[in-house]
PDB file of C-alpha atoms in Angstrom:
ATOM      1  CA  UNK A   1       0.000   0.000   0.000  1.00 88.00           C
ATOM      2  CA  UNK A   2       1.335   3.586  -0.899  1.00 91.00           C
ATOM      3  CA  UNK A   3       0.716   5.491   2.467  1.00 94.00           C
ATOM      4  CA  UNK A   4      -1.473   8.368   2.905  1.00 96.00           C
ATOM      5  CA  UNK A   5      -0.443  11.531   4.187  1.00 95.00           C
ATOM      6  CA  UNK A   6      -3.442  13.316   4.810  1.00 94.00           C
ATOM      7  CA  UNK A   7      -4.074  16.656   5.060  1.00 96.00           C
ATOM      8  CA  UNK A   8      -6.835  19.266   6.735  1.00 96.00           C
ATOM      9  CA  UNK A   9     -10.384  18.281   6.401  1.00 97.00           C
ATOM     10  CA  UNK A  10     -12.320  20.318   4.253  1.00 97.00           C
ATOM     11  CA  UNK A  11     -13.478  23.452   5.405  1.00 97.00           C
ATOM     12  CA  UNK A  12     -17.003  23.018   4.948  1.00 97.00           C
ATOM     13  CA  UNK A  13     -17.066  20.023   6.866  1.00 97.00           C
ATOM     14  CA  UNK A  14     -15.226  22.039   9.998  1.00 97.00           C
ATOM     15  CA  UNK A  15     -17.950  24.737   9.264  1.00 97.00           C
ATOM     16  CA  UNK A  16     -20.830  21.859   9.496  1.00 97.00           C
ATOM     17  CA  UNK A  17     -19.521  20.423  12.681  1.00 97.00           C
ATOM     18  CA  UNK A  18     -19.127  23.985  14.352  1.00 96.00           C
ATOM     19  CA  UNK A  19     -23.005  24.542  13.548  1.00 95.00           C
ATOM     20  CA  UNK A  20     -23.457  22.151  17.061  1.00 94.00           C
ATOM     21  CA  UNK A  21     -25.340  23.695  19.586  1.00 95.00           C
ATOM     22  CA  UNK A  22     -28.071  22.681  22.117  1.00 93.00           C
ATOM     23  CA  UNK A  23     -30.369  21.736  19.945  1.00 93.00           C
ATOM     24  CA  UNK A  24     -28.156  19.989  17.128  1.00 94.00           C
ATOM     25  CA  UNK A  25     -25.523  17.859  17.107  1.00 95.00           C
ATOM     26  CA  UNK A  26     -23.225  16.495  14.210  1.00 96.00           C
ATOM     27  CA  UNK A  27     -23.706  12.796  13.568  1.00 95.00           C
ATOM     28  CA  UNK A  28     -22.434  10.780  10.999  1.00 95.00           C
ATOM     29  CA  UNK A  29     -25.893   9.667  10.236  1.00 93.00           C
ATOM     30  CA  UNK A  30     -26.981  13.119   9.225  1.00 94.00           C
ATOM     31  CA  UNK A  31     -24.089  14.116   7.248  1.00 95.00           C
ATOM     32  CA  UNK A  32     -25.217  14.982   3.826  1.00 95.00           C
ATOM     33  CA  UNK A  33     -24.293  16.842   0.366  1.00 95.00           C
ATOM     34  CA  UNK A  34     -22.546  19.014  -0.303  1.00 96.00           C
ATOM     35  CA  UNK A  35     -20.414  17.950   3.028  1.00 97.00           C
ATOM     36  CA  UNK A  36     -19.730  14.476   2.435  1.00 97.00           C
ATOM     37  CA  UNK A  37     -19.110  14.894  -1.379  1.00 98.00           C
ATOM     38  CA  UNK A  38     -15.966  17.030  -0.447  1.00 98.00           C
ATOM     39  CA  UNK A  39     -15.128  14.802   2.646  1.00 98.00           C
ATOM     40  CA  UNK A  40     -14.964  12.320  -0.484  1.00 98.00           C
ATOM     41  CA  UNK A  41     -13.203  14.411  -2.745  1.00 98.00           C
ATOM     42  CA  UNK A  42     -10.526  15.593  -0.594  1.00 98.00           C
ATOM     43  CA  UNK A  43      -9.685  11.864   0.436  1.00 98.00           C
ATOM     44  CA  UNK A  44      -9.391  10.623  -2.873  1.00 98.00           C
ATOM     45  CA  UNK A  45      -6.857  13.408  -3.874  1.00 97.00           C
ATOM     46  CA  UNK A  46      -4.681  12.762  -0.560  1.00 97.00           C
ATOM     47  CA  UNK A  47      -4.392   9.517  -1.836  1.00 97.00           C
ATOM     48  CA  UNK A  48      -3.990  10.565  -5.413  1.00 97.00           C
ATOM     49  CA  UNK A  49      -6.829   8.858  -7.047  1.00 97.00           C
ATOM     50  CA  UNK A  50      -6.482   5.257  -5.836  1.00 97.00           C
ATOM     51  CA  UNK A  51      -7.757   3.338  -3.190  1.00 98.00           C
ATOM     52  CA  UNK A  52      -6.704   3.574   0.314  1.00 98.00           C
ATOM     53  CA  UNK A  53      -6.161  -0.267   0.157  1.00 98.00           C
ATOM     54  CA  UNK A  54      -5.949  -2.224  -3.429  1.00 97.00           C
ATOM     55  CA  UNK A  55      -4.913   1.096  -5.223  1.00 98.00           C
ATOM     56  CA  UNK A  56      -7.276   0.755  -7.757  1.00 97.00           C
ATOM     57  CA  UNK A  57      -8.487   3.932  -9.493  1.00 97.00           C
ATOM     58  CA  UNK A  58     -11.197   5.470  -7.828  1.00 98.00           C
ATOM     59  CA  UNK A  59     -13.517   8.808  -8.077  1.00 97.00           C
ATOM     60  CA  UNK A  60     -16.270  10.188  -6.479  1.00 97.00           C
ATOM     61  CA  UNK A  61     -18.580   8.140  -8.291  1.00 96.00           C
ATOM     62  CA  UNK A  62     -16.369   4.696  -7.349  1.00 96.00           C
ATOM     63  CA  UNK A  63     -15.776   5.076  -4.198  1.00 97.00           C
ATOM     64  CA  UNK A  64     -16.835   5.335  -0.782  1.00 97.00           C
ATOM     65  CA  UNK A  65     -15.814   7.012   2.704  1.00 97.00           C
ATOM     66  CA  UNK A  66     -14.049   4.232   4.628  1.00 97.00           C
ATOM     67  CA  UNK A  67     -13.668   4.665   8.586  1.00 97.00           C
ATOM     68  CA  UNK A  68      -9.877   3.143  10.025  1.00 97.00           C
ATOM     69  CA  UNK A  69     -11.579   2.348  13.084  1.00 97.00           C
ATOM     70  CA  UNK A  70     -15.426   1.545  12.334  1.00 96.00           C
ATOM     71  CA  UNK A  71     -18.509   3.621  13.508  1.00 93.00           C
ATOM     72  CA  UNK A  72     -19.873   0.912  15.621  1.00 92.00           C
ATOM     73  CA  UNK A  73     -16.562   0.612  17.560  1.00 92.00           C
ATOM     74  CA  UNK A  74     -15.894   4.311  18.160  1.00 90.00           C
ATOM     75  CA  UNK A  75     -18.158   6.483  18.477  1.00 88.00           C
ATOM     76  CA  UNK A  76     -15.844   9.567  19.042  1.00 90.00           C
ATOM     77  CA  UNK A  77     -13.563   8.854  15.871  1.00 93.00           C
ATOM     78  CA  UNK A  78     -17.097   8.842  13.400  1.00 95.00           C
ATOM     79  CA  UNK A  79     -16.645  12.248  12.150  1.00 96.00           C
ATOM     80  CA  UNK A  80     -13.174  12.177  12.847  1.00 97.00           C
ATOM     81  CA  UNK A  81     -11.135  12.908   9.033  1.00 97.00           C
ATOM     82  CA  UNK A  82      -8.134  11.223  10.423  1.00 97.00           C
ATOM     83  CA  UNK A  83     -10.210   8.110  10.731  1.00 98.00           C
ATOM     84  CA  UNK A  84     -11.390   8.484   7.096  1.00 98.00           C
ATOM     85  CA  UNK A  85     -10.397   6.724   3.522  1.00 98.00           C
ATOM     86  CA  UNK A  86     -11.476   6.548   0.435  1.00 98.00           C
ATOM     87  CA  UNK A  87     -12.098   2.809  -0.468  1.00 98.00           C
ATOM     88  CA  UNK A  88     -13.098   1.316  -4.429  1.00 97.00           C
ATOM     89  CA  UNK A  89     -16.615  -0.439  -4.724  1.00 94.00           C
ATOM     90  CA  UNK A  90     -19.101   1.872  -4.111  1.00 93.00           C
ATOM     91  CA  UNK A  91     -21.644  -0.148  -5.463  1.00 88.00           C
ATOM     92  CA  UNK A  92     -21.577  -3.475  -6.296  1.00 87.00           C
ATOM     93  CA  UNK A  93     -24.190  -6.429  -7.970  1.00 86.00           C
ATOM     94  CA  UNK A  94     -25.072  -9.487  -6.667  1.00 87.00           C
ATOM     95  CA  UNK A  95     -22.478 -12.432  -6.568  1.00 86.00           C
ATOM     96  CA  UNK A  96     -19.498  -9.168  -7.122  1.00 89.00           C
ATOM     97  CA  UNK A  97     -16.663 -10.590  -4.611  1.00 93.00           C
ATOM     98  CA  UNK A  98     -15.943  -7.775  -2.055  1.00 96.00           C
ATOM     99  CA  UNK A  99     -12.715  -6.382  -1.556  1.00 96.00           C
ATOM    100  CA  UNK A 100     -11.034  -3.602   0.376  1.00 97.00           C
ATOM    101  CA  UNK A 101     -13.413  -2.079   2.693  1.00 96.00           C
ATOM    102  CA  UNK A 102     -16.241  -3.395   1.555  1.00 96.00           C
ATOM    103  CA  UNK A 103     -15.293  -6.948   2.549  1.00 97.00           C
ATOM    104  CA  UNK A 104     -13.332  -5.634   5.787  1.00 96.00           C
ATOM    105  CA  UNK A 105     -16.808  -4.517   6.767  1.00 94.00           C
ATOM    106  CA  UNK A 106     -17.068  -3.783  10.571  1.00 95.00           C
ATOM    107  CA  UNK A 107     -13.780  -6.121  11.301  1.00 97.00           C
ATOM    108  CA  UNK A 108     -10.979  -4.279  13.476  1.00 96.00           C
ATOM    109  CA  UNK A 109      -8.304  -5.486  15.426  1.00 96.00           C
ATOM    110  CA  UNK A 110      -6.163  -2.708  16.274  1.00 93.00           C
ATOM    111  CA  UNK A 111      -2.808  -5.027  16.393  1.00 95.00           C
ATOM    112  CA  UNK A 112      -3.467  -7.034  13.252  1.00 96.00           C
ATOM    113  CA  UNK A 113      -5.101  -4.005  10.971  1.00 97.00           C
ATOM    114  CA  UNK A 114      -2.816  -2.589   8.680  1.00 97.00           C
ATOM    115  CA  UNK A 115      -3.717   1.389   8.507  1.00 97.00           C
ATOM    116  CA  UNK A 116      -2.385   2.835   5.008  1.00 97.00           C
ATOM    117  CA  UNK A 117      -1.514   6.216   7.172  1.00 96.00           C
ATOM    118  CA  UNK A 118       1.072   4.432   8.635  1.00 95.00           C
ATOM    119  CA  UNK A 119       4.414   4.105   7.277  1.00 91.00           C
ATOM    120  CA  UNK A 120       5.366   0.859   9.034  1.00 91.00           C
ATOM    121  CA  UNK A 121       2.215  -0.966   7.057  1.00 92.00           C
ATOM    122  CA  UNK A 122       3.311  -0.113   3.957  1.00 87.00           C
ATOM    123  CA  UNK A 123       6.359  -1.802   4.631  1.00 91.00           C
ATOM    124  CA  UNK A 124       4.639  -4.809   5.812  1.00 95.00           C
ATOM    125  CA  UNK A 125       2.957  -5.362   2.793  1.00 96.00           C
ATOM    126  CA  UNK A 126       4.756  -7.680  -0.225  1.00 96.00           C
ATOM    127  CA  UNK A 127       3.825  -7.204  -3.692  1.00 97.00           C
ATOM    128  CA  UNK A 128       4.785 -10.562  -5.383  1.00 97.00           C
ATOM    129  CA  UNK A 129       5.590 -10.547  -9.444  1.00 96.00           C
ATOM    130  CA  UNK A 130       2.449 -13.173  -9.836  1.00 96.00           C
ATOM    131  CA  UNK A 131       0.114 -10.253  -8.937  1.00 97.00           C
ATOM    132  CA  UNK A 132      -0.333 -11.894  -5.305  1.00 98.00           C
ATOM    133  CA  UNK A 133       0.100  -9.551  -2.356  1.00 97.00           C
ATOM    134  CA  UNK A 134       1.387 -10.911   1.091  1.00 97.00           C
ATOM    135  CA  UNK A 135       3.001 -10.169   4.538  1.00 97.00           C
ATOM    136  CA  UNK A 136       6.434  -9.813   6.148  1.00 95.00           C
ATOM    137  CA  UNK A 137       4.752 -10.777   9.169  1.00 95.00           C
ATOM    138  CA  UNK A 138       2.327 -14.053   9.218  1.00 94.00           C
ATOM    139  CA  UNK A 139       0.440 -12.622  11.971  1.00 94.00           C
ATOM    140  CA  UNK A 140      -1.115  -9.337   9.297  1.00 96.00           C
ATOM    141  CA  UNK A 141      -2.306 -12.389   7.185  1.00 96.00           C
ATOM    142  CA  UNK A 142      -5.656 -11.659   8.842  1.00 97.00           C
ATOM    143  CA  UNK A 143      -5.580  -8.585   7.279  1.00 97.00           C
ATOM    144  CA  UNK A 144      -4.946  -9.642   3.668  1.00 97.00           C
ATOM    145  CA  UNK A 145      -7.914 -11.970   4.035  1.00 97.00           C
ATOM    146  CA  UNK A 146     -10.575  -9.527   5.365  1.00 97.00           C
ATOM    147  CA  UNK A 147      -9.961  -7.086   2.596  1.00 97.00           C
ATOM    148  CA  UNK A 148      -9.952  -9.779   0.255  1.00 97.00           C
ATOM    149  CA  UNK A 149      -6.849  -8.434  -1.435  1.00 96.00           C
ATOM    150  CA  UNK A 150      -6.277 -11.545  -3.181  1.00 97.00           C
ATOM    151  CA  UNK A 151      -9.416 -12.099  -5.524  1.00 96.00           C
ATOM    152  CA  UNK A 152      -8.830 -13.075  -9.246  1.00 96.00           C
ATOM    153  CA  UNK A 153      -9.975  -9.623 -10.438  1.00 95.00           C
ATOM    154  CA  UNK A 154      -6.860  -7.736  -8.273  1.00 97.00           C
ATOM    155  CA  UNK A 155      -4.520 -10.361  -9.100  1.00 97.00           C
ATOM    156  CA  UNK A 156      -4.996  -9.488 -12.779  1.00 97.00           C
ATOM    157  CA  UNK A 157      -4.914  -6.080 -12.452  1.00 97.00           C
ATOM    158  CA  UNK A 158      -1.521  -5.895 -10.470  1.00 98.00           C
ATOM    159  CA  UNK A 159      -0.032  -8.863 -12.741  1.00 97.00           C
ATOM    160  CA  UNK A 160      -1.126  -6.371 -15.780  1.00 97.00           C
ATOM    161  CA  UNK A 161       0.912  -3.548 -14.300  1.00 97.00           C
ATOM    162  CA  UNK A 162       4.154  -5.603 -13.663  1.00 97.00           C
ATOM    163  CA  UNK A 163       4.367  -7.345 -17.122  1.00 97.00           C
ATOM    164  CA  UNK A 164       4.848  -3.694 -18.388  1.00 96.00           C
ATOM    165  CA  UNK A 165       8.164  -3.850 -16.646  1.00 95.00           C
ATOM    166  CA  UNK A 166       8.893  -7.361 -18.200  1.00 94.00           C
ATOM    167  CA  UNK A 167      10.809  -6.448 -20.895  1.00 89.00           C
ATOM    168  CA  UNK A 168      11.709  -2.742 -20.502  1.00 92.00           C
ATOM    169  CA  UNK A 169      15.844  -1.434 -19.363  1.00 92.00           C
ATOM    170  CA  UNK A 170      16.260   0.311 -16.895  1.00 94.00           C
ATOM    171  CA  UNK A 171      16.319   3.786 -18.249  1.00 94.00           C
ATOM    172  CA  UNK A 172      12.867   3.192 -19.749  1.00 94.00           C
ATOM    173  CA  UNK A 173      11.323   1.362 -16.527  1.00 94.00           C
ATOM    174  CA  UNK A 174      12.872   4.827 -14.558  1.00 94.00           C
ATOM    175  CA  UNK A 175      11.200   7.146 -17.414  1.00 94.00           C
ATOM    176  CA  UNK A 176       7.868   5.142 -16.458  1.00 95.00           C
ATOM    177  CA  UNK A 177       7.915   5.627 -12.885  1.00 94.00           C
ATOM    178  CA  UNK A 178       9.257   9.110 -12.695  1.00 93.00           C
ATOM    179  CA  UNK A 179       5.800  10.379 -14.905  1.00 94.00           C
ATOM    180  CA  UNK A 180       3.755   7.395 -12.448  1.00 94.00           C
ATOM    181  CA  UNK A 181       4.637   9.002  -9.376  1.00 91.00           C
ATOM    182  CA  UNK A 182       4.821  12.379 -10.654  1.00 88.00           C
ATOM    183  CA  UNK A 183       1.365  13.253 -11.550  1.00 86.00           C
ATOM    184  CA  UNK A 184      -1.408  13.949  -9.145  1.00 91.00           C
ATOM    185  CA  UNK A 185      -3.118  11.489  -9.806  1.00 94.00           C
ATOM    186  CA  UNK A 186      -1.252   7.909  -9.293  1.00 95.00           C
ATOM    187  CA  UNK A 187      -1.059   5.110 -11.645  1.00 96.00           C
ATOM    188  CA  UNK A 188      -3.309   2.416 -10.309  1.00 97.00           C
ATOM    189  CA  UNK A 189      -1.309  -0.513  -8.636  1.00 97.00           C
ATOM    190  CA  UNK A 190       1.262   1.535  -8.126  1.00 97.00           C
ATOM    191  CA  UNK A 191       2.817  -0.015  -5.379  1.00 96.00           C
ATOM    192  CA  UNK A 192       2.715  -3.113  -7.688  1.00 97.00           C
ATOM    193  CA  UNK A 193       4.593  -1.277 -10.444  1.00 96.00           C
ATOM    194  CA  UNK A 194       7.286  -0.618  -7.710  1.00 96.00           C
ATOM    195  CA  UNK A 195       7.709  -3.656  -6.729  1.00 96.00           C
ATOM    196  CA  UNK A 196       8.470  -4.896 -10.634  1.00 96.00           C
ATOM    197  CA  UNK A 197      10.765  -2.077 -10.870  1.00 95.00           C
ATOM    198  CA  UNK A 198      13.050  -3.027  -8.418  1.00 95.00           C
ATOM    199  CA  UNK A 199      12.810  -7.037  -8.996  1.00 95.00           C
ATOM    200  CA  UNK A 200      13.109  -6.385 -13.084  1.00 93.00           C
ATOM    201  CA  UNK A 201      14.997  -3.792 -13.784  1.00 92.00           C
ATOM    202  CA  UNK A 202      16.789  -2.946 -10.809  1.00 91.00           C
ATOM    203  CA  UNK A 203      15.330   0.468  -9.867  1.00 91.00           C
ATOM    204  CA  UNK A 204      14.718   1.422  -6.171  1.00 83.00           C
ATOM    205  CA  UNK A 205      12.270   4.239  -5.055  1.00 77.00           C
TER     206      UNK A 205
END
């Protein structure tokens, strides 16, 4: 996972929650438009377009708001914005395998979740060159398997992004990366791309 470094909430959501007083409080449940839509919006460019966990491409209309430690855990931290992500699969049809956060659902365990803010998951996760993603530590397994990182459709997608590196030099896999990690929006799978980067061509970031 690329980690996040997020940045202030938006302002009208710090103008909403200052509206509190005797009479009205802020609640998750009655956050609406146009609120939420920048809560959204300001997520998904902290984390430069992808998602907070598979790094798929996301947008306002792909994604959702993802709480690090769930609503129905913490009540305090439910209009917190350093407890919110942006997570792919906004929707989804029946039989769609869930992934990221909507397959992590309610699940937290604060020693075995990795949190993408944190600089010490990132390193835990392993991008391998079939497209599979695992731990350095056994233990986070837990975590791969509630966000379903694994399923056939993410597999693909990373596997697609590392054969680009297959047969490329170095100079033209560093050419690659440099505009990748450049622009404000990321390349999906990026960490994926990475990964190939330094295994194929002998690049490290």
């Amino acid at each position: 996972m690329k980690q996040i470094k997020k940045t202030k909430e938006p302002q009208s959501f710090s103008e909403w929650k200052a509206k509190a007083n005797s009479d009205w409080k802020p609640a998750w449940e009655n956050l609406q438009n146009p609120e939420k839509v920048d809560i959204l919006e300001k997520l998904i460019e902290d984390q430069h377009g992808i998602c907070c966990y598979c790094e798929a491409r996301i947008s306002v209309e792909s994604a959702h708001i993802e709480h690090i430690v769930p609503r129905s855990i913490d009540i305090r931290k439910r209009l917190s914005f350093s407890n919110l992500l942006a997570s792919c699969q906004k929707e989804t049809q029946k039989g769609d395998p869930l992934t990221c956060g909507k397959s992590r659902g309610d699940w937290y365990d604060k020693d075995f979740y990795l949190n993408p803010c944190d600089e010490n998951s990132r390193k835990e996760i392993i991008y391998l060159l079939d497209g599979n993603v695992t731990v350095q530590n056994k233990n986070f397994k837990i975590f791969i398997e509630k966000i379903n990182l694994n399923i056939e459709s993410k597999k693909r997608a990373r596997s697609n992004v590392i054969d680009i590196f297959t047969d490329l030099d170095t100079s033209d896999a560093q050419k690659i990366l440099d505009v990748w990690l450049s622009e404000k929006v990321y390349h999906p799978y990026i960490s994926a791309a990475l990964t190939a980067a330094k295994e194929l061509c002998g690049i490290e970031y």
